[in-house]
Amino acid sequence: MASGKPNPARKPEGTEDLYGASMRAWVRMREVAGRVFGAWGYDPVETPAMEQLDVFVHGLGQATDVVRKEMFRAITSTNLATVIAEGGEGTLKASRRLALRPEGTAGFVRAAIEHTFVPQGASCVKSWYAGPMFRGERVQKGRLRQFHQIGAECLGSDDPALDAELIIMLMDFYRALGLPEGALRLRLNSMGDSACRPAYRELVRGFLLEHKGELCEECVARADTNPLRAFDCKNEGCQRVMSAAPASADHLCGDCAEHYAKVKARLDEAGIAYEEDPTLVRGLDYYTRTVFEVEALTGMGSQAAIGGGGRYDGLVELEGGKPTPGLGFAVGFERILIALEALGVELGGEEPPCVYVASAGHEPELENAVFRACLALRREGVRTERDYQNRSLKSQFKQADKAHAALCVVVGSDELAAGEATLRDMATHEQTPVALDALAREVARRFAALTAPGERGE
Ligand code: AMP
């Protein structure tokens, strides 16, 4: 019979536990997003991490890699064996076939339709989100199966000013995180719309068939399923062939060409540097007109894209809503961290400072005083630490240093009898008495002054 302890479980391949510095970085990135996007009128939203499978099949496209190969699927409250015995997943009602979201836009659009975010005649709705995404990819540096994205979406207008503003906001966001424009490459293209894209698709299809002999098997198959995806093939031979393929920007209809020109003019006006890249076609079917991608120039290995997005004027209709133009982007948290690390920027920063309440002994009246001082300080909003292991005073000071204490309140019997405690500045070791009845307010004031941005300790 098997005996002993079970082996401790490991996290699933391609997932990461966020804690300590990486968790602080994730919190910080969301704070920066809230601040930067808020200035552009974008409000936070949160949609479920899973949706009905059809939301992604309709939105992203049946033939996309994400839908064909990379989705984590689930069924609700049914024994899997029963489902298989009864004919498989296809026999289930749509509402019971679920998938973990591989990206955030399709779910957002589903929510926008369900709750009428953009009633007829209303102005645009601008939203941003942050959360985990799931793709069953081959794992490598910068490519995970559960990763985190921050995204922004805008529904309700096809004004090219919105495309430019969204891109400018994205570049502002990177800068606020510590990634200056010079460390990034912004690639830009226009993929046309339902008026000019079908003809362009046919053109690329013809081109693929003409060059069949020089392309990988998958690209040959793409001629019939999703010809534009051949631009994304990692195979060098295919890339060489595709560099001579017809460029979408040369085959835009009048309206799309004008739209694209206006986006570029606005970016120029804002001083945003970009490279036009006719081979940039993003991997999902829903994009129309403007598409863009941002790469970090150093430290990334083969996964250099740290964000991307574009316009999706047909998506709301694809998901069953009234025709509503829209656009958005998503950035990858883990890849931005890699890019920041290459520049020596530590987004998470140090553990936050605190006040440590130490006790010179373990008599009940001292324990009571420590408990009360901590209570009062915490209720003043001061991050406060104390000992729970009956440590000596010396060892408590060591703990205080470890906990990044800026100040230490020392409670001793004599001071207590005089209605006081001693306040110790952990950097200068300077000690001053402080009255117990004014302790929380006084310590909170000193702590705020010591830890204010730009002061010692920042
Ligand atoms: P996409 O929706 O594929 O354009 O992804 C937007 C951003 O999410 C990319 O630019 C990456 O930064 C990030 N990303 C996409 N897939 C992954 C992945 N498998 N692992 C980590 N980050 C990813």
PDB file of C-alpha atoms in Angstrom, residues 128-239:
ATOM      1  CA  TRP A 128      -9.881  49.387 -19.544  1.00  0.00           C
ATOM      2  CA  TYR A 129      -9.313  46.044 -17.871  1.00  0.00           C
ATOM      3  CA  ALA A 130      -6.549  43.981 -16.310  1.00  0.00           C
ATOM      4  CA  GLY A 131      -6.479  40.266 -15.700  1.00  0.00           C
ATOM      5  CA  PRO A 132      -5.234  36.794 -16.564  1.00  0.00           C
ATOM      6  CA  MET A 133      -5.542  35.347 -20.081  1.00  0.00           C
ATOM      7  CA  PHE A 134      -5.085  31.711 -21.063  1.00  0.00           C
ATOM      8  CA  ARG A 135      -3.564  30.203 -24.178  1.00  0.00           C
ATOM      9  CA  GLY A 136      -2.309  26.665 -24.614  1.00  0.00           C
ATOM     10  CA  GLU A 137       0.960  27.754 -26.218  1.00  0.00           C
ATOM     11  CA  ARG A 138       4.378  26.204 -26.424  1.00  0.00           C
ATOM     12  CA  VAL A 139       6.025  27.687 -23.355  1.00  0.00           C
ATOM     13  CA  GLN A 140       9.184  29.773 -23.659  1.00  0.00           C
ATOM     14  CA  LYS A 141      10.663  33.014 -22.302  1.00  0.00           C
ATOM     15  CA  GLY A 142       7.876  35.612 -22.516  1.00  0.00           C
ATOM     16  CA  ARG A 143       5.315  33.044 -23.648  1.00  0.00           C
ATOM     17  CA  LEU A 144       3.112  31.582 -20.944  1.00  0.00           C
ATOM     18  CA  ARG A 145      -0.127  29.658 -20.788  1.00  0.00           C
ATOM     19  CA  GLN A 146      -1.563  31.943 -18.147  1.00  0.00           C
ATOM     20  CA  PHE A 147      -0.328  35.483 -18.533  1.00  0.00           C
ATOM     21  CA  HIS A 148      -1.667  38.896 -17.612  1.00  0.00           C
ATOM     22  CA  GLN A 149      -2.870  41.599 -19.911  1.00  0.00           C
ATOM     23  CA  ILE A 150      -3.945  45.168 -19.429  1.00  0.00           C
ATOM     24  CA  GLY A 151      -6.170  46.363 -22.215  1.00  0.00           C
ATOM     25  CA  ALA A 152      -8.264  49.322 -23.273  1.00  0.00           C
ATOM     26  CA  GLU A 153     -11.317  49.323 -25.519  1.00  0.00           C
ATOM     27  CA  CYS A 154     -13.381  52.100 -27.059  1.00  0.00           C
ATOM     28  CA  LEU A 155     -16.747  51.524 -28.713  1.00  0.00           C
ATOM     29  CA  GLY A 156     -18.975  53.856 -30.663  1.00  0.00           C
ATOM     30  CA  SER A 157     -17.037  55.869 -33.233  1.00  0.00           C
ATOM     31  CA  ASP A 158     -14.840  55.385 -36.288  1.00  0.00           C
ATOM     32  CA  ASP A 159     -13.169  58.780 -35.886  1.00  0.00           C
ATOM     33  CA  PRO A 160      -9.452  58.353 -36.747  1.00  0.00           C
ATOM     34  CA  ALA A 161      -8.636  60.753 -33.888  1.00  0.00           C
ATOM     35  CA  LEU A 162      -9.609  57.901 -31.524  1.00  0.00           C
ATOM     36  CA  ASP A 163      -7.127  55.531 -33.182  1.00  0.00           C
ATOM     37  CA  ALA A 164      -4.348  58.077 -32.776  1.00  0.00           C
ATOM     38  CA  GLU A 165      -5.375  58.930 -29.206  1.00  0.00           C
ATOM     39  CA  LEU A 166      -5.430  55.252 -28.234  1.00  0.00           C
ATOM     40  CA  ILE A 167      -1.897  54.787 -29.560  1.00  0.00           C
ATOM     41  CA  ILE A 168      -0.649  57.966 -27.874  1.00  0.00           C
ATOM     42  CA  MET A 169      -2.220  56.800 -24.598  1.00  0.00           C
ATOM     43  CA  LEU A 170      -0.465  53.453 -24.962  1.00  0.00           C
ATOM     44  CA  MET A 171       2.902  55.128 -25.482  1.00  0.00           C
ATOM     45  CA  ASP A 172       2.202  57.402 -22.476  1.00  0.00           C
ATOM     46  CA  PHE A 173       1.516  54.265 -20.433  1.00  0.00           C
ATOM     47  CA  TYR A 174       4.819  52.642 -21.392  1.00  0.00           C
ATOM     48  CA  ARG A 175       6.666  55.861 -20.557  1.00  0.00           C
ATOM     49  CA  ALA A 176       4.953  56.107 -17.171  1.00  0.00           C
ATOM     50  CA  LEU A 177       6.129  52.562 -16.434  1.00  0.00           C
ATOM     51  CA  GLY A 178       9.733  53.437 -17.276  1.00  0.00           C
ATOM     52  CA  LEU A 179       9.898  52.415 -20.953  1.00  0.00           C
ATOM     53  CA  PRO A 180      10.823  55.494 -22.983  1.00  0.00           C
ATOM     54  CA  GLU A 181       9.833  55.716 -26.653  1.00  0.00           C
ATOM     55  CA  GLY A 182      13.454  55.200 -27.675  1.00  0.00           C
ATOM     56  CA  ALA A 183      13.426  51.701 -26.176  1.00  0.00           C
ATOM     57  CA  LEU A 184      10.409  50.709 -28.269  1.00  0.00           C
ATOM     58  CA  ARG A 185       9.388  50.234 -31.860  1.00  0.00           C
ATOM     59  CA  LEU A 186       5.836  51.080 -32.841  1.00  0.00           C
ATOM     60  CA  ARG A 187       4.714  49.383 -36.056  1.00  0.00           C
ATOM     61  CA  LEU A 188       1.625  50.582 -37.847  1.00  0.00           C
ATOM     62  CA  ASN A 189      -0.503  49.364 -40.745  1.00  0.00           C
ATOM     63  CA  SER A 190      -4.018  49.543 -42.096  1.00  0.00           C
ATOM     64  CA  MET A 191      -5.816  46.338 -43.005  1.00  0.00           C
ATOM     65  CA  GLY A 192      -8.769  47.901 -44.808  1.00  0.00           C
ATOM     66  CA  ASP A 193     -12.425  47.215 -44.133  1.00  0.00           C
ATOM     67  CA  SER A 194     -15.226  45.071 -45.457  1.00  0.00           C
ATOM     68  CA  ALA A 195     -15.181  47.121 -48.672  1.00  0.00           C
ATOM     69  CA  CYS A 196     -11.535  46.551 -49.620  1.00  0.00           C
ATOM     70  CA  ARG A 197     -10.278  43.706 -47.416  1.00  0.00           C
ATOM     71  CA  PRO A 198     -11.984  40.795 -49.272  1.00  0.00           C
ATOM     72  CA  ALA A 199     -10.332  41.767 -52.564  1.00  0.00           C
ATOM     73  CA  TYR A 200      -6.983  42.172 -50.789  1.00  0.00           C
ATOM     74  CA  ARG A 201      -7.381  38.763 -49.130  1.00  0.00           C
ATOM     75  CA  GLU A 202      -7.974  37.240 -52.556  1.00  0.00           C
ATOM     76  CA  LEU A 203      -4.862  38.968 -53.851  1.00  0.00           C
ATOM     77  CA  VAL A 204      -2.760  37.480 -51.048  1.00  0.00           C
ATOM     78  CA  ARG A 205      -4.397  34.102 -51.564  1.00  0.00           C
ATOM     79  CA  GLY A 206      -3.395  34.199 -55.237  1.00  0.00           C
ATOM     80  CA  PHE A 207       0.121  35.249 -54.252  1.00  0.00           C
ATOM     81  CA  LEU A 208       0.408  32.314 -51.820  1.00  0.00           C
ATOM     82  CA  LEU A 209      -0.735  29.842 -54.436  1.00  0.00           C
ATOM     83  CA  GLU A 210       1.733  31.285 -56.952  1.00  0.00           C
ATOM     84  CA  HIS A 211       4.572  30.777 -54.435  1.00  0.00           C
ATOM     85  CA  LYS A 212       3.337  27.435 -53.123  1.00  0.00           C
ATOM     86  CA  GLY A 213       6.681  25.729 -53.751  1.00  0.00           C
ATOM     87  CA  GLU A 214       8.595  28.219 -51.552  1.00  0.00           C
ATOM     88  CA  LEU A 215       6.223  28.196 -48.573  1.00  0.00           C
ATOM     89  CA  CYS A 216       5.845  25.906 -45.576  1.00  0.00           C
ATOM     90  CA  GLU A 217       2.943  23.471 -45.526  1.00  0.00           C
ATOM     91  CA  GLU A 218       1.001  25.544 -43.043  1.00  0.00           C
ATOM     92  CA  CYS A 219       1.218  28.694 -45.183  1.00  0.00           C
ATOM     93  CA  VAL A 220       0.021  26.770 -48.214  1.00  0.00           C
ATOM     94  CA  ALA A 221      -2.970  25.622 -46.169  1.00  0.00           C
ATOM     95  CA  ARG A 222      -3.499  29.224 -45.010  1.00  0.00           C
ATOM     96  CA  ALA A 223      -4.186  30.244 -48.611  1.00  0.00           C
ATOM     97  CA  ASP A 224      -7.650  28.754 -48.150  1.00  0.00           C
ATOM     98  CA  THR A 225      -8.276  29.316 -44.460  1.00  0.00           C
ATOM     99  CA  ASN A 226      -6.643  32.597 -43.464  1.00  0.00           C
ATOM    100  CA  PRO A 227      -4.218  33.896 -46.112  1.00  0.00           C
ATOM    101  CA  LEU A 228      -3.161  37.037 -44.195  1.00  0.00           C
ATOM    102  CA  ARG A 229      -1.747  34.888 -41.393  1.00  0.00           C
ATOM    103  CA  ALA A 230       1.095  33.897 -43.736  1.00  0.00           C
ATOM    104  CA  PHE A 231       2.591  37.341 -42.953  1.00  0.00           C
ATOM    105  CA  ASP A 232       2.996  36.157 -39.363  1.00  0.00           C
ATOM    106  CA  CYS A 233       4.772  32.875 -40.151  1.00  0.00           C
ATOM    107  CA  LYS A 234       8.004  32.458 -38.193  1.00  0.00           C
ATOM    108  CA  ASN A 235       9.609  30.416 -40.984  1.00  0.00           C
ATOM    109  CA  GLU A 236      12.411  32.482 -42.563  1.00  0.00           C
ATOM    110  CA  GLY A 237      11.705  31.202 -46.086  1.00  0.00           C
ATOM    111  CA  CYS A 238       8.073  32.259 -45.768  1.00  0.00           C
ATOM    112  CA  GLN A 239       9.069  35.648 -44.369  1.00  0.00           C
TER     113      GLN A 239
END
